Amino acid sequence: MFQGMRFLPEQASTVASKVDALFFFLVGVTVFFSTLIFACVIVFALRYRRRSEAERPAAIHGSTLLEIIWSVIPLAIALTIFAWGATLYIHLTRPPQSSIEIFVVARQWMWKFQHPGGQRELNELHIPVGRPVKVTMTSEDVIHSFFVPAFRVKMDVLPGKYTTAWFEAVKPGQYHLFCAEYCGTSHSQMGGWVHVMEPAEYERWLAGDKPGESMAAAGERLYQRLGCQACHLKEGSGRAPSLVGIYGKPVQLATGQKVIADDGYVRESILNPQAKLVTGYPPIMPTFKGLVNEEQLTQLLAYIKSLRLEEKAQAQ
Amino acid sequence: MSTEPAAEHPNYLTVSHTVRSWLLTRDHKRIALLYLISISGFFILGGILAGLIRLELLTPQGDLLLSENYNKVFTLHGVIMIFFFLIPSIPAVLGNFLVPIMIGARDLAFPKINLLSWYIYTLGGIFTIVAAVTGGVDTGWTFYTPYSSIYANTNVVLTAVGVFISGFSSILTGLNFIVTIHKMRAPGLTWMRLPLFIWAHYATSIIMLLGTPVVAITILLVGLERALHIGIFDPALGGDPLLFQHLFWFYSHPAVYIMILPGMGVISELITCFSRKRIFGYQFVAASSLAIAAVGFLVWGHHMFVSSQSVYAGMIFSFLSFLVAIPSAVKVFNWTATMYKGSISLRTPMLYAFGFIGLFTIGGLTGLFLSALAVDVHVTDTYFVVAHFHYIMVGGAIMAYMGGLHFWWPKITGRMFSEVWGRIAAIVLFVGFNLTFFPQFILGFLGMPRRYHMYPPEFQVLNVLSTAGASILGLGYLLPAFYLLWSLWFGAKAGNNPWGAAGLEWETPSPPPVENFERTPVVTEEAYAYDKPQPHAVPEASRA
Amino acid sequence: MPETHPAHAHQFETPEQQYEVSTLGMWAFLVTEIMFFGGLFAGFIVYVTFYAQGFAEGSRHLDITLGTVNTLVLLGSSLTMAMAVHSAQLGRRSRLLIFLALTLALGLVFLGIKGVEYSHKFHEHLVPGPSFRFDSALAQNVQLFFSFYFAMTGMHALHMIVGAGLLIWLMVGTARGRFSTEYFTPVEVTGLYWHFVDIVWIFLFPTLYLVARHQ
């Protein structure tokens, strides 16, 4: 029962110590004010205890000055905590450009991981120490939540859209992965492990794990099998816009709006093509709902993203 | 003014003994007792479910219940405790009994609607119990979609109907209180002379009125979705599961203020009586109740920081959540300052008030952890949140309820309870409570998620401590059940004002006559004018 | 104080207090109704923003003529209701009865026209659920539009049916001589309720029939 017991969680990511700093500041504030109040209550209860039933207490109505003081000081402390938490939070929501991109598909009751190189994992995630990792996640059914306590990271995983989180591990080891949004019968069994490895070991693991095709290559294979290239010609002269270099760029829609062609846009356009139609093109793209699952969608996404790199490479 | 027991005159209890006179009563005092019985029943049920949870969590494996049944147990525990115990408790029992008397009225504005309110509550409760015994529901009390609208195959609709119906009970009670407080105050009872218990119930009633209809419509939409698969919250059909969360929390966050504000009103009454002193900063305490009600409607998104809500929305909700903490802090400081240079008596109700101040302070401060975005990312959906809300709801609201029940017990029943046992129970509750819930803060920080049937073995020690505490807590609740019931037959008869308290309710016999007062009182003083000479005699020295 | 009116309840000091309490009570209740419908409007606004095209498509399938007629019918019924309250204030029993009957009639006309609209939608397979059929890529969003259409107008119709019941109850009371210049609170309070239900329609009609269709 006492084995492995801790009172403090491990700090295994770059942000863990930062989050803990704020956490312990809050503990300090809590201890301070609780002690203050407890002490006052106890001291007053003893010092002013009723000695006779005929006692008449002091006729004190209040003190506006005190009210101001004990409103302003807590407000100042509260706003300090707010600013600290908000700043750190913004950092938590901005994955570095150099992040390794891992795709996660959650479903009742398991976690499926796809590495860019095509390696797939079930309920386990191998990552290298010292490099930022960004997870792009979606669910096949209900809302789940990706939670690694040692990294201080948590993000809900929803059906029908992508959510992301990022982390950079600082210590090799094995860390719990939990599902943190109640998702049905086996919610508490929907756990796993994040294995953080030294870089060399990680490279060995990548190579050793079934040298299949990369995600982008799988995506390209799908792209051709499904016939996308028939309309989406690379030069842009086909019935559909070229997809080379569109990822991450603004797109003009038929309704006049402009949107960024991000992960969610690409996924939505495959499943519901008329939702955000590009201007100047007829609404003839069929829907691929039911013909591709979430993992295949992420592979197509990886391929389309890779077309951006190609363009850059060509320009160089 | 006489302090003799009013045994000779008929009071609201003795005026009639038929079952009909109870089930068809219009008397707010009898309706309060009807609620007391129902609410106590639900509390026992919810408590048994809590016991099952804590028993299961003694071991990391799921060896007591099947996962599916454990999920039903914690769902039902939440639904019953929130909708059928905490939300009605103080308003429906103490509020119903005291609001008219405290303002010098003969009854509430709408006595028949008051009775209807109890019947609606009971009907809602029946639906929920039927849902529970015919298969239960396993969505969590928060009913998140799409699990609840599409995937769950348990009695979602039946439970939703039960909750929907009970919401109307809440709305009608709130409506009754608002109209009564506005229009039926005794001559001379201006707003700034009202007891803070009344201010608290006024603010609570505003929230009941504005918030409950929104959750009602949300529940309706979930029901429609389940029945017709129409895609309001189903992403596969173009719906948005986040819309559910926004609509749900728009009510359910203010709902937590429905659960705590009345308790704060009780504490103001207890602290002033047992310090025999005016409340420090009356206007500030009154205004803080209104501020909490108002700002409480603006912070719901702090339940959704990791839901994929936008970063900017998160920042706004975080900022506002910090603001809403300030009026609560102001109350705690004012209560403490009230004790300064007072005349402190440590009778049972005061011990509960102390327990409230201590535990609510801790619970409220842990709310700051949850409002801080970066920290919330780590601790949301873990036992940290469970500990936070139990500190406020059990350490706060239920302590206040127990304190109020003990304080007004002589008024309601005409009997005094055993002071010795009262103090013992209060202390046992305080100890048991802390042992149950403090370890959960640590568990949450360590990363143990909530609603977990099984957990990794390294969390076991803290869970065992928590369960040990729960057994003490259970004992603490059992004790008052015994000595309070015992007092009904064997307790010393109480006079008008056994505590020497200020307030219109203490100027009428215990138990009060049907019309509350022989003649409509005229108010000439501010509330808690303890520094002025009191019209009532020194309180009785009552001991069991 | 003169002898108490038979309708004077024991908890009130004066009839004036009782009257004020009743009207404040109805206003407070109407606030809850605003929040209730507000939730539906909020959901609708969220989705009409996401799915402008689909919602426009759905809105175009609503019968704007029938909707306009219904709006005029309801406005008319509010006028007759106001006349009823006025008659009650003046103690004019027969006029009160007539105006209550007219209000009820107009209300029933509204419900009848709504019934006709609903049956049209049923035959066009536009009722959400298993029988829904719509040939277009936007079918999903159109179904969502109609879910809101039926939920919102259905809720409204339910409130109208309750209102109709209240009107019948008032007519019975009037016939029995229950109301006079000293006491007509139920008429006034029902009037408040009826006007509110009318106002909800004033918001529903443009939202569902007029604004959404233009995208």
Coordinates of N, CA and C in Angstrom, one line a residue, chain B residues 351-458:
Chain B
L351 N -20.4 26.6 17.5 CA -19.4 25.7 17.1 C -19.5 25.4 15.6
Y352 N -20.8 25.2 15.2 CA -21.0 25.0 13.8 C -20.6 26.3 12.9
A353 N -20.9 27.4 13.5 CA -20.5 28.7 12.8 C -18.9 28.7 12.7
F354 N -18.2 28.4 13.7 CA -16.8 28.3 13.6 C -16.3 27.3 12.6
G355 N -16.9 26.2 12.6 CA -16.6 25.2 11.6 C -16.8 25.7 10.2
F356 N -17.9 26.4 10.0 CA -18.2 27.0 8.7 C -17.1 28.0 8.3
I357 N -16.8 28.9 9.2 CA -15.8 29.9 8.9 C -14.5 29.3 8.5
G358 N -14.0 28.3 9.3 CA -12.7 27.7 9.0 C -12.8 26.9 7.6
L359 N -13.8 26.1 7.5 CA -13.8 25.2 6.3 C -14.2 26.0 5.0
F360 N -15.1 27.0 5.1 CA -15.4 27.8 4.0 C -14.2 28.6 3.5
T361 N -13.4 29.1 4.5 CA -12.2 29.8 4.1 C -11.3 29.0 3.3
I362 N -11.0 27.8 3.8 CA -10.1 26.9 3.0 C -10.7 26.5 1.7
G363 N -12.0 26.2 1.7 CA -12.6 25.8 0.4 C -12.6 27.0 -0.5
G364 N -12.9 28.2 0.0 CA -13.0 29.3 -0.9 C -11.6 29.6 -1.5
L365 N -10.6 29.5 -0.6 CA -9.2 29.8 -1.1 C -8.8 28.8 -2.2
T366 N -9.2 27.5 -2.0 CA -8.8 26.6 -3.0 C -9.5 26.9 -4.3
G367 N -10.6 27.7 -4.3 CA -11.2 28.1 -5.5 C -10.3 29.0 -6.3
L368 N -9.4 29.7 -5.6 CA -8.4 30.5 -6.3 C -7.5 29.7 -7.2
F369 N -7.1 28.5 -6.6 CA -6.3 27.5 -7.4 C -7.0 27.2 -8.7
L370 N -8.3 27.0 -8.7 CA -9.0 26.6 -9.8 C -9.3 27.7 -10.8
S371 N -9.3 29.0 -10.3 CA -9.5 30.1 -11.1 C -8.2 30.5 -11.9
A372 N -7.1 30.1 -11.3 CA -5.8 30.4 -12.0 C -5.6 29.4 -13.1
L373 N -5.6 29.9 -14.4 CA -5.7 29.1 -15.6 C -4.6 28.0 -15.6
A374 N -3.4 28.4 -15.4 CA -2.3 27.3 -15.6 C -2.4 26.2 -14.5
V375 N -2.8 26.6 -13.3 CA -3.0 25.6 -12.3 C -4.2 24.7 -12.5
D376 N -5.3 25.3 -13.0 CA -6.5 24.6 -13.3 C -6.3 23.5 -14.3
V377 N -5.4 23.8 -15.3 CA -5.1 22.8 -16.3 C -4.7 21.5 -15.7
H378 N -3.9 21.7 -14.6 CA -3.4 20.5 -13.9 C -4.4 19.8 -13.0
V379 N -5.1 20.6 -12.3 CA -6.0 20.0 -11.2 C -7.5 19.9 -11.6
T380 N -7.9 20.4 -12.7 CA -9.3 20.2 -13.0 C -9.6 18.8 -13.4
D381 N -10.8 18.3 -13.1 CA -11.1 16.9 -13.4 C -10.4 16.0 -12.5
T382 N -9.8 16.5 -11.4 CA -9.1 15.6 -10.4 C -9.8 15.7 -9.1
Y383 N -9.2 14.9 -8.1 CA -9.8 15.0 -6.8 C -9.6 16.3 -6.1
F384 N -8.8 17.2 -6.7 CA -8.6 18.5 -6.1 C -9.9 19.3 -6.2
V385 N -10.6 19.1 -7.3 CA -11.9 19.8 -7.5 C -12.9 19.2 -6.5
V386 N -12.9 17.8 -6.4 CA -13.8 17.2 -5.5 C -13.6 17.7 -4.1
A387 N -12.4 17.8 -3.7 CA -12.1 18.3 -2.3 C -12.6 19.7 -2.2
H388 N -12.3 20.6 -3.2 CA -12.7 22.0 -3.2 C -14.2 22.1 -3.0
F389 N -15.0 21.4 -3.8 CA -16.4 21.6 -3.6 C -17.0 21.0 -2.4
H390 N -16.4 19.9 -1.9 CA -16.9 19.3 -0.7 C -16.6 20.2 0.5
Y391 N -15.4 20.9 0.5 CA -15.1 21.8 1.5 C -16.2 22.9 1.6
I392 N -16.6 23.4 0.5 CA -17.6 24.4 0.5 C -19.0 23.9 0.8
M393 N -19.3 22.8 0.1 CA -20.7 22.3 0.3 C -21.0 21.5 1.6
V394 N -20.0 20.7 2.0 CA -20.2 20.0 3.2 C -19.6 20.8 4.4
G395 N -18.3 21.2 4.2 CA -17.7 22.0 5.3 C -18.4 23.4 5.5
G396 N -19.0 23.9 4.4 CA -19.7 25.2 4.4 C -21.1 25.0 4.6
A397 N -21.8 24.7 3.5 CA -23.3 24.7 3.5 C -23.9 23.8 4.5
I398 N -23.4 22.5 4.6 CA -24.1 21.6 5.5 C -23.8 22.0 7.0
M399 N -22.6 22.5 7.2 CA -22.3 23.0 8.6 C -23.3 24.1 8.9
A400 N -23.5 25.0 8.0 CA -24.4 26.1 8.2 C -25.9 25.6 8.4
Y401 N -26.2 24.6 7.6 CA -27.6 24.0 7.8 C -27.7 23.4 9.2
M402 N -26.7 22.6 9.6 CA -26.8 22.0 10.9 C -26.8 23.1 12.0
G403 N -26.0 24.1 11.8 CA -25.9 25.2 12.8 C -27.3 25.9 12.9
G404 N -27.9 26.1 11.8 CA -29.2 26.8 11.7 C -30.3 25.9 12.3
L405 N -30.2 24.6 12.0 CA -31.2 23.6 12.5 C -31.1 23.6 14.0
H406 N -29.9 23.6 14.6 CA -29.8 23.6 16.0 C -30.2 24.9 16.6
F407 N -29.9 26.0 16.0 CA -30.2 27.3 16.5 C -31.7 27.5 16.6
W408 N -32.4 27.2 15.5 CA -33.8 27.4 15.5 C -34.7 26.2 15.9
W409 N -34.0 25.1 16.3 CA -34.7 23.9 16.8 C -35.7 24.3 17.9
P410 N -35.3 25.0 18.9 CA -36.2 25.3 20.0 C -37.4 26.1 19.4
K411 N -37.2 27.0 18.5 CA -38.3 27.8 17.9 C -39.2 26.9 17.1
I412 N -38.7 26.0 16.3 CA -39.5 25.2 15.5 C -40.2 24.1 16.3
T413 N -39.6 23.5 17.2 CA -40.2 22.4 17.9 C -40.6 22.7 19.4
G414 N -40.2 23.8 19.9 CA -40.5 24.1 21.3 C -39.7 23.3 22.3
R415 N -38.6 22.6 21.8 CA -37.8 21.8 22.7 C -36.3 22.2 22.6
M416 N -35.6 22.0 23.7 CA -34.1 22.2 23.6 C -33.5 20.8 23.5
F417 N -32.4 20.8 22.7 CA -31.7 19.5 22.5 C -30.5 19.5 23.6
S418 N -29.9 18.3 23.7 CA -28.8 18.2 24.6 C -27.6 18.9 24.2
E419 N -27.2 19.9 25.0 CA -26.1 20.7 24.6 C -24.8 19.9 24.5
V420 N -24.6 19.0 25.5 CA -23.4 18.2 25.5 C -23.3 17.4 24.2
W421 N -24.3 16.7 23.8 CA -24.3 15.9 22.6 C -24.2 16.8 21.4
G422 N -24.8 17.9 21.4 CA -24.7 18.9 20.3 C -23.2 19.3 20.1
R423 N -22.5 19.6 21.1 CA -21.1 19.9 21.0 C -20.3 18.8 20.5
I424 N -20.5 17.6 21.1 CA -19.8 16.4 20.7 C -19.9 16.2 19.2
A425 N -21.2 16.2 18.7 CA -21.4 16.0 17.3 C -20.7 17.0 16.4
A426 N -20.8 18.3 16.8 CA -20.1 19.3 16.0 C -18.6 19.1 15.8
I427 N -18.0 18.7 16.9 CA -16.6 18.4 16.9 C -16.3 17.2 16.1
V428 N -17.1 16.1 16.3 CA -16.9 14.9 15.5 C -17.0 15.2 14.0
L429 N -18.0 16.0 13.6 CA -18.2 16.3 12.2 C -17.0 17.0 11.7
F430 N -16.5 18.0 12.5 CA -15.3 18.8 12.0 C -14.1 17.9 11.7
V431 N -13.8 17.0 12.7 CA -12.7 16.1 12.6 C -12.9 15.2 11.4
G432 N -14.0 14.5 11.4 CA -14.3 13.6 10.3 C -14.3 14.2 9.0
F433 N -14.8 15.4 8.9 CA -14.8 16.1 7.6 C -13.4 16.3 7.1
N434 N -12.5 16.9 7.9 CA -11.2 17.2 7.4 C -10.4 16.0 7.1
L435 N -10.6 14.9 7.8 CA -9.9 13.6 7.5 C -10.4 13.1 6.2
T436 N -11.7 13.2 5.9 CA -12.2 12.7 4.6 C -11.7 13.5 3.5
F437 N -11.7 14.8 3.5 CA -11.5 15.6 2.3 C -10.1 16.3 2.2
F438 N -9.4 16.4 3.3 CA -8.1 17.1 3.0 C -7.2 16.2 2.2
P439 N -7.1 14.9 2.5 CA -6.2 14.0 1.6 C -6.6 14.1 0.1
Q440 N -7.8 14.5 -0.2 CA -8.2 14.6 -1.6 C -7.6 15.7 -2.3
F441 N -7.2 16.8 -1.6 CA -6.5 17.9 -2.3 C -5.1 17.3 -2.8
I442 N -4.5 16.5 -1.9 CA -3.2 16.0 -2.3 C -3.4 15.0 -3.4
L443 N -4.4 14.1 -3.3 CA -4.6 13.2 -4.4 C -4.8 13.9 -5.7
G444 N -5.5 15.0 -5.7 CA -5.8 15.7 -7.0 C -4.5 16.3 -7.5
F445 N -3.7 16.9 -6.6 CA -2.4 17.5 -7.1 C -1.5 16.4 -7.6
L446 N -1.6 15.2 -7.0 CA -0.8 14.1 -7.5 C -1.3 13.6 -8.9
G447 N -2.5 13.9 -9.2 CA -3.0 13.5 -10.5 C -4.1 12.5 -10.5
M448 N -4.7 12.1 -9.4 CA -5.8 11.2 -9.4 C -7.0 11.8 -10.0
P449 N -7.5 11.3 -11.2 CA -8.7 11.9 -11.8 C -9.9 11.6 -11.0
R450 N -11.0 12.4 -11.2 CA -12.2 12.1 -10.5 C -13.1 11.1 -11.3
R451 N -14.1 10.6 -10.6 CA -15.0 9.6 -11.2 C -14.2 8.3 -11.6
Y452 N -13.2 8.0 -10.9 CA -12.4 6.8 -11.1 C -12.8 5.7 -10.2
H453 N -13.2 4.6 -10.8 CA -13.6 3.4 -10.1 C -12.3 2.6 -9.6
M454 N -11.3 2.6 -10.4 CA -10.0 2.0 -10.1 C -9.0 3.0 -10.2
Y455 N -7.9 2.8 -9.4 CA -6.8 3.8 -9.5 C -5.5 3.1 -9.3
P456 N -4.4 3.8 -9.7 CA -3.0 3.2 -9.5 C -2.7 3.0 -8.0
P457 N -2.0 2.0 -7.6 CA -1.8 1.6 -6.2 C -1.1 2.7 -5.4
E458 N -0.3 3.6 -6.0 CA 0.3 4.6 -5.2 C -0.6 5.6 -4.6

